[in-house]
mmCIF file of N, CA and C in Angstrom:
data_model
loop_
_atom_site.group_PDB
_atom_site.id
_atom_site.type_symbol
_atom_site.label_atom_id
_atom_site.label_comp_id
_atom_site.label_asym_id
_atom_site.label_seq_id
_atom_site.Cartn_x
_atom_site.Cartn_y
_atom_site.Cartn_z
ATOM 1 N N GLN A 1 -64.342 -67.817 -207.847
ATOM 2 C CA GLN A 1 -65.040 -67.441 -206.629
ATOM 3 C C GLN A 1 -64.185 -67.655 -205.396
ATOM 4 N N VAL A 2 -63.130 -68.431 -205.526
ATOM 5 C CA VAL A 2 -62.231 -68.704 -204.417
ATOM 6 C C VAL A 2 -60.825 -68.277 -204.808
ATOM 7 N N GLN A 3 -60.210 -67.500 -203.956
ATOM 8 C CA GLN A 3 -58.838 -67.077 -204.170
ATOM 9 C C GLN A 3 -57.943 -67.733 -203.131
ATOM 10 N N LEU A 4 -56.875 -68.355 -203.580
ATOM 11 C CA LEU A 4 -55.934 -69.024 -202.703
ATOM 12 C C LEU A 4 -54.573 -68.366 -202.851
ATOM 13 N N VAL A 5 -53.961 -68.029 -201.734
ATOM 14 C CA VAL A 5 -52.668 -67.368 -201.743
ATOM 15 C C VAL A 5 -51.706 -68.129 -200.855
ATOM 16 N N GLU A 6 -50.657 -68.681 -201.458
ATOM 17 C CA GLU A 6 -49.643 -69.396 -200.712
ATOM 18 C C GLU A 6 -48.567 -68.431 -200.219
ATOM 19 N N SER A 7 -47.936 -68.799 -199.123
ATOM 20 C CA SER A 7 -46.823 -68.036 -198.597
ATOM 21 C C SER A 7 -45.946 -68.959 -197.767
ATOM 22 N N GLY A 8 -44.748 -68.507 -197.455
ATOM 23 C CA GLY A 8 -43.855 -69.275 -196.605
ATOM 24 C C GLY A 8 -42.729 -69.979 -197.320
ATOM 25 N N GLY A 9 -42.708 -69.925 -198.635
ATOM 26 C CA GLY A 9 -41.628 -70.562 -199.375
ATOM 27 C C GLY A 9 -40.312 -69.828 -199.167
ATOM 28 N N GLY A 10 -39.228 -70.489 -199.540
ATOM 29 C CA GLY A 10 -37.924 -69.871 -199.382
ATOM 30 C C GLY A 10 -36.797 -70.843 -199.629
ATOM 31 N N LEU A 11 -35.613 -70.445 -199.207
ATOM 32 C CA LEU A 11 -34.395 -71.233 -199.367
ATOM 33 C C LEU A 11 -34.018 -71.836 -198.027
ATOM 34 N N VAL A 12 -33.906 -73.163 -197.986
ATOM 35 C CA VAL A 12 -33.637 -73.873 -196.737
ATOM 36 C C VAL A 12 -32.582 -74.943 -196.966
ATOM 37 N N GLN A 13 -31.702 -75.106 -195.999
ATOM 38 C CA GLN A 13 -30.685 -76.155 -196.082
ATOM 39 C C GLN A 13 -31.309 -77.523 -195.858
ATOM 40 N N ALA A 14 -30.771 -78.531 -196.509
ATOM 41 C CA ALA A 14 -31.255 -79.894 -196.324
ATOM 42 C C ALA A 14 -31.234 -80.276 -194.852
ATOM 43 N N GLY A 15 -32.305 -80.928 -194.409
ATOM 44 C CA GLY A 15 -32.452 -81.289 -193.013
ATOM 45 C C GLY A 15 -33.233 -80.275 -192.208
ATOM 46 N N GLY A 16 -33.459 -79.108 -192.778
ATOM 47 C CA GLY A 16 -34.181 -78.062 -192.095
ATOM 48 C C GLY A 16 -35.685 -78.188 -192.242
ATOM 49 N N SER A 17 -36.387 -77.167 -191.757
ATOM 50 C CA SER A 17 -37.846 -77.170 -191.766
ATOM 51 C C SER A 17 -38.389 -75.888 -192.359
ATOM 52 N N LEU A 18 -39.628 -75.975 -192.823
ATOM 53 C CA LEU A 18 -40.310 -74.833 -193.411
ATOM 54 C C LEU A 18 -41.806 -75.065 -193.292
ATOM 55 N N ARG A 19 -42.561 -74.000 -193.069
ATOM 56 C CA ARG A 19 -44.009 -74.117 -193.014
ATOM 57 C C ARG A 19 -44.650 -73.233 -194.072
ATOM 58 N N LEU A 20 -45.440 -73.851 -194.923
ATOM 59 C CA LEU A 20 -46.176 -73.129 -195.942
ATOM 60 C C LEU A 20 -47.585 -72.838 -195.452
ATOM 61 N N SER A 21 -48.123 -71.712 -195.889
ATOM 62 C CA SER A 21 -49.485 -71.333 -195.544
ATOM 63 C C SER A 21 -50.276 -71.082 -196.816
ATOM 64 N N CYS A 22 -51.570 -71.350 -196.740
ATOM 65 C CA CYS A 22 -52.475 -71.086 -197.848
ATOM 66 C C CYS A 22 -53.723 -70.433 -197.289
ATOM 67 N N ALA A 23 -53.920 -69.169 -197.609
ATOM 68 C CA ALA A 23 -55.073 -68.424 -197.133
ATOM 69 C C ALA A 23 -56.141 -68.366 -198.220
ATOM 70 N N ALA A 24 -57.366 -68.710 -197.858
ATOM 71 C CA ALA A 24 -58.482 -68.697 -198.789
ATOM 72 C C ALA A 24 -59.352 -67.472 -198.551
ATOM 73 N N SER A 25 -59.827 -66.876 -199.632
ATOM 74 C CA SER A 25 -60.700 -65.717 -199.535
ATOM 75 C C SER A 25 -61.691 -65.718 -200.689
ATOM 76 N N GLY A 26 -62.639 -64.790 -200.643
ATOM 77 C CA GLY A 26 -63.646 -64.718 -201.675
ATOM 78 C C GLY A 26 -64.919 -65.448 -201.275
ATOM 79 N N ARG A 27 -65.950 -65.251 -202.063
ATOM 80 C CA ARG A 27 -67.220 -65.888 -201.784
ATOM 81 C C ARG A 27 -67.171 -67.352 -202.183
ATOM 82 N N THR A 28 -67.432 -68.214 -201.217
ATOM 83 C CA THR A 28 -67.380 -69.641 -201.492
ATOM 84 C C THR A 28 -68.103 -70.409 -200.405
ATOM 85 N N PHE A 29 -68.251 -71.692 -200.608
ATOM 86 C CA PHE A 29 -68.791 -72.555 -199.574
ATOM 87 C C PHE A 29 -67.783 -72.675 -198.454
ATOM 88 N N ARG A 30 -68.245 -72.725 -197.254
ATOM 89 C CA ARG A 30 -67.353 -72.838 -196.120
ATOM 90 C C ARG A 30 -66.702 -74.208 -196.068
ATOM 91 N N ARG A 31 -67.429 -75.220 -196.469
ATOM 92 C CA ARG A 31 -66.920 -76.581 -196.420
ATOM 93 C C ARG A 31 -66.224 -76.941 -197.731
ATOM 94 N N TYR A 32 -64.948 -77.235 -197.644
ATOM 95 C CA TYR A 32 -64.196 -77.699 -198.795
ATOM 96 C C TYR A 32 -62.967 -78.448 -198.327
ATOM 97 N N ASN A 33 -62.456 -79.270 -199.194
ATOM 98 C CA ASN A 33 -61.242 -80.018 -198.926
ATOM 99 C C ASN A 33 -60.054 -79.274 -199.529
ATOM 100 N N MET A 34 -58.884 -79.455 -198.919
ATOM 101 C CA MET A 34 -57.706 -78.734 -199.374
ATOM 102 C C MET A 34 -56.566 -79.698 -199.668
ATOM 103 N N GLY A 35 -55.759 -79.334 -200.642
ATOM 104 C CA GLY A 35 -54.625 -80.157 -200.998
ATOM 105 C C GLY A 35 -53.395 -79.336 -201.315
ATOM 106 N N TRP A 36 -52.255 -79.984 -201.220
ATOM 107 C CA TRP A 36 -50.982 -79.396 -201.625
ATOM 108 C C TRP A 36 -50.385 -80.244 -202.741
ATOM 109 N N PHE A 37 -49.914 -79.580 -203.776
ATOM 110 C CA PHE A 37 -49.218 -80.217 -204.883
ATOM 111 C C PHE A 37 -47.886 -79.518 -205.078
ATOM 112 N N ARG A 38 -46.992 -80.145 -205.819
ATOM 113 C CA ARG A 38 -45.720 -79.507 -206.129
ATOM 114 C C ARG A 38 -45.282 -79.888 -207.532
ATOM 115 N N GLN A 39 -44.476 -79.020 -208.116
ATOM 116 C CA GLN A 39 -43.978 -79.265 -209.460
ATOM 117 C C GLN A 39 -42.528 -78.812 -209.560
ATOM 118 N N ALA A 40 -41.656 -79.755 -209.844
ATOM 119 C CA ALA A 40 -40.243 -79.475 -210.039
ATOM 120 C C ALA A 40 -39.979 -79.246 -211.523
ATOM 121 N N PRO A 41 -38.891 -78.566 -211.863
ATOM 122 C CA PRO A 41 -38.579 -78.309 -213.269
ATOM 123 C C PRO A 41 -38.514 -79.599 -214.087
ATOM 124 N N GLY A 42 -39.200 -79.618 -215.212
ATOM 125 C CA GLY A 42 -39.190 -80.776 -216.085
ATOM 126 C C GLY A 42 -40.043 -81.937 -215.628
ATOM 127 N N LYS A 43 -40.789 -81.771 -214.557
ATOM 128 C CA LYS A 43 -41.612 -82.855 -214.040
ATOM 129 C C LYS A 43 -43.085 -82.458 -214.005
ATOM 130 N N GLU A 44 -43.940 -83.466 -213.901
ATOM 131 C CA GLU A 44 -45.368 -83.232 -213.779
ATOM 132 C C GLU A 44 -45.705 -82.766 -212.371
ATOM 133 N N ARG A 45 -46.800 -82.030 -212.275
ATOM 134 C CA ARG A 45 -47.275 -81.635 -210.966
ATOM 135 C C ARG A 45 -47.723 -82.881 -210.197
ATOM 136 N N GLU A 46 -47.273 -83.028 -208.963
ATOM 137 C CA GLU A 46 -47.565 -84.218 -208.206
ATOM 138 C C GLU A 46 -48.244 -83.901 -206.878
ATOM 139 N N PHE A 47 -49.038 -84.846 -206.435
ATOM 140 C CA PHE A 47 -49.744 -84.728 -205.172
ATOM 141 C C PHE A 47 -48.780 -84.804 -204.006
ATOM 142 N N VAL A 48 -49.035 -83.985 -202.989
ATOM 143 C CA VAL A 48 -48.219 -83.987 -201.777
ATOM 144 C C VAL A 48 -49.043 -84.401 -200.561
ATOM 145 N N ALA A 49 -50.141 -83.690 -200.315
ATOM 146 C CA ALA A 49 -50.959 -83.964 -199.139
ATOM 147 C C ALA A 49 -52.339 -83.365 -199.312
ATOM 148 N N ALA A 50 -53.305 -83.885 -198.559
ATOM 149 C CA ALA A 50 -54.666 -83.361 -198.583
ATOM 150 C C ALA A 50 -55.294 -83.504 -197.208
ATOM 151 N N ILE A 51 -56.292 -82.666 -196.946
ATOM 152 C CA ILE A 51 -57.000 -82.715 -195.676
ATOM 153 C C ILE A 51 -58.476 -82.439 -195.918
ATOM 154 N N SER A 52 -59.333 -83.203 -195.251
ATOM 155 C CA SER A 52 -60.772 -83.028 -195.406
ATOM 156 C C SER A 52 -61.273 -81.893 -194.533
ATOM 157 N N TRP A 53 -62.468 -81.410 -194.843
ATOM 158 C CA TRP A 53 -63.041 -80.303 -194.090
ATOM 159 C C TRP A 53 -63.696 -80.768 -192.798
ATOM 160 N N SER A 54 -64.492 -81.817 -192.874
ATOM 161 C CA SER A 54 -65.355 -82.190 -191.770
ATOM 162 C C SER A 54 -64.651 -82.852 -190.592
ATOM 163 N N VAL A 55 -63.818 -83.838 -190.848
ATOM 164 C CA VAL A 55 -63.205 -84.604 -189.766
ATOM 165 C C VAL A 55 -61.685 -84.500 -189.728
ATOM 166 N N GLY A 56 -61.103 -83.778 -190.646
ATOM 167 C CA GLY A 56 -59.670 -83.597 -190.641
ATOM 168 C C GLY A 56 -58.866 -84.800 -191.090
ATOM 169 N N ARG A 57 -59.473 -85.689 -191.842
ATOM 170 C CA ARG A 57 -58.725 -86.832 -192.375
ATOM 171 C C ARG A 57 -57.632 -86.323 -193.305
ATOM 172 N N THR A 58 -56.468 -86.939 -193.230
ATOM 173 C CA THR A 58 -55.342 -86.512 -194.047
ATOM 174 C C THR A 58 -54.852 -87.630 -194.943
ATOM 175 N N SER A 59 -54.186 -87.234 -196.010
ATOM 176 C CA SER A 59 -53.607 -88.165 -196.954
ATOM 177 C C SER A 59 -52.275 -87.603 -197.419
ATOM 178 N N TYR A 60 -51.268 -88.477 -197.577
ATOM 179 C CA TYR A 60 -49.937 -88.030 -197.954
ATOM 180 C C TYR A 60 -49.352 -88.887 -199.060
ATOM 181 N N ALA A 61 -48.542 -88.258 -199.886
ATOM 182 C CA ALA A 61 -47.754 -89.009 -200.841
ATOM 183 C C ALA A 61 -46.694 -89.803 -200.087
ATOM 184 N N ASP A 62 -46.334 -90.960 -200.607
ATOM 185 C CA ASP A 62 -45.348 -91.802 -199.933
ATOM 186 C C ASP A 62 -44.019 -91.078 -199.724
ATOM 187 N N SER A 63 -43.665 -90.206 -200.630
ATOM 188 C CA SER A 63 -42.385 -89.525 -200.567
ATOM 189 C C SER A 63 -42.269 -88.537 -199.405
ATOM 190 N N VAL A 64 -43.397 -88.147 -198.817
ATOM 191 C CA VAL A 64 -43.357 -87.155 -197.740
ATOM 192 C C VAL A 64 -43.898 -87.677 -196.422
ATOM 193 N N LYS A 65 -44.379 -88.900 -196.382
ATOM 194 C CA LYS A 65 -44.919 -89.464 -195.145
ATOM 195 C C LYS A 65 -43.862 -89.466 -194.048
ATOM 196 N N GLY A 66 -44.265 -89.031 -192.873
ATOM 197 C CA GLY A 66 -43.355 -88.970 -191.744
ATOM 198 C C GLY A 66 -42.540 -87.705 -191.685
ATOM 199 N N ARG A 67 -42.577 -86.894 -192.741
ATOM 200 C CA ARG A 67 -41.808 -85.653 -192.777
ATOM 201 C C ARG A 67 -42.701 -84.414 -192.878
ATOM 202 N N PHE A 68 -43.781 -84.522 -193.637
ATOM 203 C CA PHE A 68 -44.683 -83.395 -193.848
ATOM 204 C C PHE A 68 -45.979 -83.606 -193.070
ATOM 205 N N THR A 69 -46.576 -82.510 -192.625
ATOM 206 C CA THR A 69 -47.849 -82.553 -191.929
ATOM 207 C C THR A 69 -48.761 -81.455 -192.456
ATOM 208 N N ILE A 70 -49.948 -81.837 -192.897
ATOM 209 C CA ILE A 70 -50.932 -80.865 -193.347
ATOM 210 C C ILE A 70 -51.917 -80.603 -192.217
ATOM 211 N N SER A 71 -52.312 -79.359 -192.049
ATOM 212 C CA SER A 71 -53.259 -78.995 -191.005
ATOM 213 C C SER A 71 -54.095 -77.814 -191.477
ATOM 214 N N ARG A 72 -55.125 -77.483 -190.708
ATOM 215 C CA ARG A 72 -55.990 -76.366 -191.081
ATOM 216 C C ARG A 72 -56.460 -75.608 -189.857
ATOM 217 N N ASP A 73 -56.783 -74.351 -190.071
ATOM 218 C CA ASP A 73 -57.328 -73.487 -189.042
ATOM 219 C C ASP A 73 -58.553 -72.831 -189.660
ATOM 220 N N ASN A 74 -59.716 -73.359 -189.345
ATOM 221 C CA ASN A 74 -60.943 -72.866 -189.957
ATOM 222 C C ASN A 74 -61.246 -71.418 -189.582
ATOM 223 N N ALA A 75 -60.889 -71.016 -188.372
ATOM 224 C CA ALA A 75 -61.130 -69.641 -187.946
ATOM 225 C C ALA A 75 -60.371 -68.653 -188.822
ATOM 226 N N LYS A 76 -59.192 -69.045 -189.263
ATOM 227 C CA LYS A 76 -58.375 -68.192 -190.117
ATOM 228 C C LYS A 76 -58.539 -68.520 -191.593
ATOM 229 N N ASN A 77 -59.326 -69.560 -191.880
ATOM 230 C CA ASN A 77 -59.536 -70.001 -193.256
ATOM 231 C C ASN A 77 -58.192 -70.247 -193.952
ATOM 232 N N THR A 78 -57.334 -70.954 -193.242
ATOM 233 C CA THR A 78 -55.972 -71.169 -193.701
ATOM 234 C C THR A 78 -55.576 -72.629 -193.554
ATOM 235 N N VAL A 79 -54.822 -73.120 -194.524
ATOM 236 C CA VAL A 79 -54.275 -74.471 -194.505
ATOM 237 C C VAL A 79 -52.755 -74.368 -194.469
ATOM 238 N N TYR A 80 -52.128 -75.279 -193.741
ATOM 239 C CA TYR A 80 -50.687 -75.251 -193.579
ATOM 240 C C TYR A 80 -50.059 -76.550 -194.058
ATOM 241 N N LEU A 81 -48.796 -76.451 -194.412
ATOM 242 C CA LEU A 81 -47.999 -77.626 -194.712
ATOM 243 C C LEU A 81 -46.677 -77.473 -193.972
ATOM 244 N N GLN A 82 -46.533 -78.227 -192.893
ATOM 245 C CA GLN A 82 -45.291 -78.225 -192.132
ATOM 246 C C GLN A 82 -44.349 -79.236 -192.755
ATOM 247 N N MET A 83 -43.183 -78.791 -193.162
ATOM 248 C CA MET A 83 -42.221 -79.641 -193.840
ATOM 249 C C MET A 83 -40.964 -79.754 -192.992
ATOM 250 N N ASN A 84 -40.655 -80.970 -192.561
ATOM 251 C CA ASN A 84 -39.470 -81.239 -191.763
ATOM 252 C C ASN A 84 -38.534 -82.176 -192.508
ATOM 253 N N SER A 85 -37.301 -82.241 -192.036
ATOM 254 C CA SER A 85 -36.295 -83.120 -192.646
ATOM 255 C C SER A 85 -36.262 -82.948 -194.154
ATOM 256 N N LEU A 86 -36.189 -81.728 -194.579
ATOM 257 C CA LEU A 86 -36.258 -81.424 -196.005
ATOM 258 C C LEU A 86 -35.066 -81.978 -196.767
ATOM 259 N N LYS A 87 -35.341 -82.412 -197.982
ATOM 260 C CA LYS A 87 -34.342 -82.966 -198.876
ATOM 261 C C LYS A 87 -34.252 -82.115 -200.130
ATOM 262 N N THR A 88 -33.142 -82.230 -200.838
ATOM 263 C CA THR A 88 -33.005 -81.487 -202.088
ATOM 264 C C THR A 88 -34.086 -81.904 -203.081
ATOM 265 N N GLU A 89 -34.557 -83.131 -202.984
ATOM 266 C CA GLU A 89 -35.611 -83.618 -203.870
ATOM 267 C C GLU A 89 -36.950 -82.921 -203.636
ATOM 268 N N ASP A 90 -37.086 -82.213 -202.525
ATOM 269 C CA ASP A 90 -38.312 -81.486 -202.233
ATOM 270 C C ASP A 90 -38.374 -80.140 -202.948
ATOM 271 N N THR A 91 -37.300 -79.754 -203.592
ATOM 272 C CA THR A 91 -37.268 -78.488 -204.309
ATOM 273 C C THR A 91 -38.319 -78.472 -205.415
ATOM 274 N N ALA A 92 -39.200 -77.482 -205.368
ATOM 275 C CA ALA A 92 -40.291 -77.389 -206.330
ATOM 276 C C ALA A 92 -41.107 -76.138 -206.046
ATOM 277 N N VAL A 93 -42.015 -75.838 -206.956
ATOM 278 C CA VAL A 93 -43.040 -74.844 -206.694
ATOM 279 C C VAL A 93 -44.209 -75.570 -206.044
ATOM 280 N N TYR A 94 -44.637 -75.099 -204.896
ATOM 281 C CA TYR A 94 -45.720 -75.726 -204.164
ATOM 282 C C TYR A 94 -47.018 -74.965 -204.371
ATOM 283 N N TYR A 95 -48.072 -75.700 -204.701
ATOM 284 C CA TYR A 95 -49.374 -75.120 -204.990
ATOM 285 C C TYR A 95 -50.419 -75.582 -203.988
ATOM 286 N N CYS A 96 -51.241 -74.671 -203.575
ATOM 287 C CA CYS A 96 -52.397 -74.960 -202.750
ATOM 288 C C CYS A 96 -53.618 -75.096 -203.654
ATOM 289 N N ALA A 97 -54.515 -76.017 -203.323
ATOM 290 C CA ALA A 97 -55.700 -76.240 -204.137
ATOM 291 C C ALA A 97 -56.906 -76.554 -203.262
ATOM 292 N N ALA A 98 -58.093 -76.191 -203.762
ATOM 293 C CA ALA A 98 -59.343 -76.424 -203.053
ATOM 294 C C ALA A 98 -60.257 -77.316 -203.876
ATOM 295 N N ASP A 99 -60.888 -78.259 -203.195
ATOM 296 C CA ASP A 99 -61.776 -79.231 -203.830
ATOM 297 C C ASP A 99 -63.108 -79.234 -203.087
ATOM 298 N N ILE A 100 -64.177 -78.872 -203.775
ATOM 299 C CA ILE A 100 -65.483 -78.815 -203.125
ATOM 300 C C ILE A 100 -66.202 -80.155 -203.135
ATOM 301 N N ALA A 101 -65.664 -81.150 -203.842
ATOM 302 C CA ALA A 101 -66.356 -82.419 -204.006
ATOM 303 C C ALA A 101 -65.765 -83.560 -203.184
ATOM 304 N N SER A 102 -64.437 -83.678 -203.167
ATOM 305 C CA SER A 102 -63.804 -84.803 -202.493
ATOM 306 C C SER A 102 -62.366 -84.466 -202.147
ATOM 307 N N MET A 103 -61.727 -85.372 -201.444
ATOM 308 C CA MET A 103 -60.321 -85.203 -201.075
ATOM 309 C C MET A 103 -59.494 -86.096 -201.981
ATOM 310 N N GLY A 104 -59.282 -85.627 -203.197
ATOM 311 C CA GLY A 104 -58.613 -86.435 -204.199
ATOM 312 C C GLY A 104 -57.107 -86.308 -204.208
ATOM 313 N N ARG A 105 -56.483 -87.119 -205.038
ATOM 314 C CA ARG A 105 -55.033 -87.121 -205.205
ATOM 315 C C ARG A 105 -54.600 -86.683 -206.599
ATOM 316 N N GLU A 106 -55.558 -86.378 -207.455
ATOM 317 C CA GLU A 106 -55.252 -85.946 -208.809
ATOM 318 C C GLU A 106 -55.535 -84.462 -208.957
ATOM 319 N N LYS A 107 -54.742 -83.790 -209.770
ATOM 320 C CA LYS A 107 -54.943 -82.357 -209.934
ATOM 321 C C LYS A 107 -56.298 -82.031 -210.545
ATOM 322 N N SER A 108 -56.840 -82.962 -211.338
ATOM 323 C CA SER A 108 -58.142 -82.749 -211.946
ATOM 324 C C SER A 108 -59.278 -82.782 -210.923
ATOM 325 N N ASP A 109 -59.017 -83.257 -209.728
ATOM 326 C CA ASP A 109 -60.030 -83.303 -208.677
ATOM 327 C C ASP A 109 -60.279 -81.937 -208.048
ATOM 328 N N TYR A 110 -59.368 -81.013 -208.242
ATOM 329 C CA TYR A 110 -59.426 -79.727 -207.553
ATOM 330 C C TYR A 110 -59.952 -78.614 -208.448
ATOM 331 N N ASP A 111 -60.718 -77.716 -207.828
ATOM 332 C CA ASP A 111 -61.426 -76.678 -208.566
ATOM 333 C C ASP A 111 -60.704 -75.332 -208.588
ATOM 334 N N TYR A 112 -59.941 -75.041 -207.561
ATOM 335 C CA TYR A 112 -59.259 -73.762 -207.453
ATOM 336 C C TYR A 112 -57.806 -73.962 -207.060
ATOM 337 N N TRP A 113 -56.959 -73.070 -207.567
ATOM 338 C CA TRP A 113 -55.523 -73.182 -207.340
ATOM 339 C C TRP A 113 -54.910 -71.839 -206.983
ATOM 340 N N GLY A 114 -53.879 -71.893 -206.152
ATOM 341 C CA GLY A 114 -53.107 -70.711 -205.863
ATOM 342 C C GLY A 114 -52.039 -70.510 -206.918
ATOM 343 N N GLN A 115 -51.271 -69.451 -206.779
ATOM 344 C CA GLN A 115 -50.246 -69.112 -207.763
ATOM 345 C C GLN A 115 -48.944 -69.865 -207.547
ATOM 346 N N GLY A 116 -48.788 -70.470 -206.389
ATOM 347 C CA GLY A 116 -47.596 -71.241 -206.092
ATOM 348 C C GLY A 116 -46.558 -70.453 -205.314
ATOM 349 N N THR A 117 -45.744 -71.168 -204.551
ATOM 350 C CA THR A 117 -44.640 -70.562 -203.819
ATOM 351 C C THR A 117 -43.415 -71.459 -203.966
ATOM 352 N N GLN A 118 -42.276 -70.848 -204.224
ATOM 353 C CA GLN A 118 -41.058 -71.596 -204.499
ATOM 354 C C GLN A 118 -40.404 -72.079 -203.216
ATOM 355 N N VAL A 119 -40.040 -73.352 -203.202
ATOM 356 C CA VAL A 119 -39.281 -73.947 -202.107
ATOM 357 C C VAL A 119 -37.999 -74.517 -202.698
ATOM 358 N N THR A 120 -36.871 -74.056 -202.201
ATOM 359 C CA THR A 120 -35.579 -74.515 -202.692
ATOM 360 C C THR A 120 -34.755 -75.055 -201.539
ATOM 361 N N ILE A 121 -34.296 -76.292 -201.666
ATOM 362 C CA ILE A 121 -33.501 -76.948 -200.639
ATOM 363 C C ILE A 121 -32.091 -77.151 -201.161
ATOM 364 N N TYR A 122 -31.101 -76.734 -200.399
ATOM 365 C CA TYR A 122 -29.714 -76.891 -200.812
ATOM 366 C C TYR A 122 -28.965 -77.774 -199.827
ATOM 367 N N SER A 123 -27.925 -78.403 -200.296
ATOM 368 C CA SER A 123 -27.119 -79.287 -199.468
ATOM 369 C C SER A 123 -25.811 -78.633 -199.071
#
């Protein structure tokens, strides 16, 4: 019932910045929480950041605190992930996810997922 489409991925030099977008569409509840996850080759999908619907509370993985910022624009039904001071370790496929129940940190907490967008950082 919810379609999520990520965009904004690409190839960026270490130390640079990139902003990912996640547009939601389809019939769904207006109120939902959003999260970003990433998965590097040979690794498990890991939590990156989340944002609540009602008050905009945010949560970040320790590895991205101070560098990444999650935000939302309800009028556009879009969630963003601003990534600064990028490192080669940030290279991964980034996924947007929607959670109608809570703002969790586990992939099992989320009900809908986007197809992912590739982010590659080179030195």
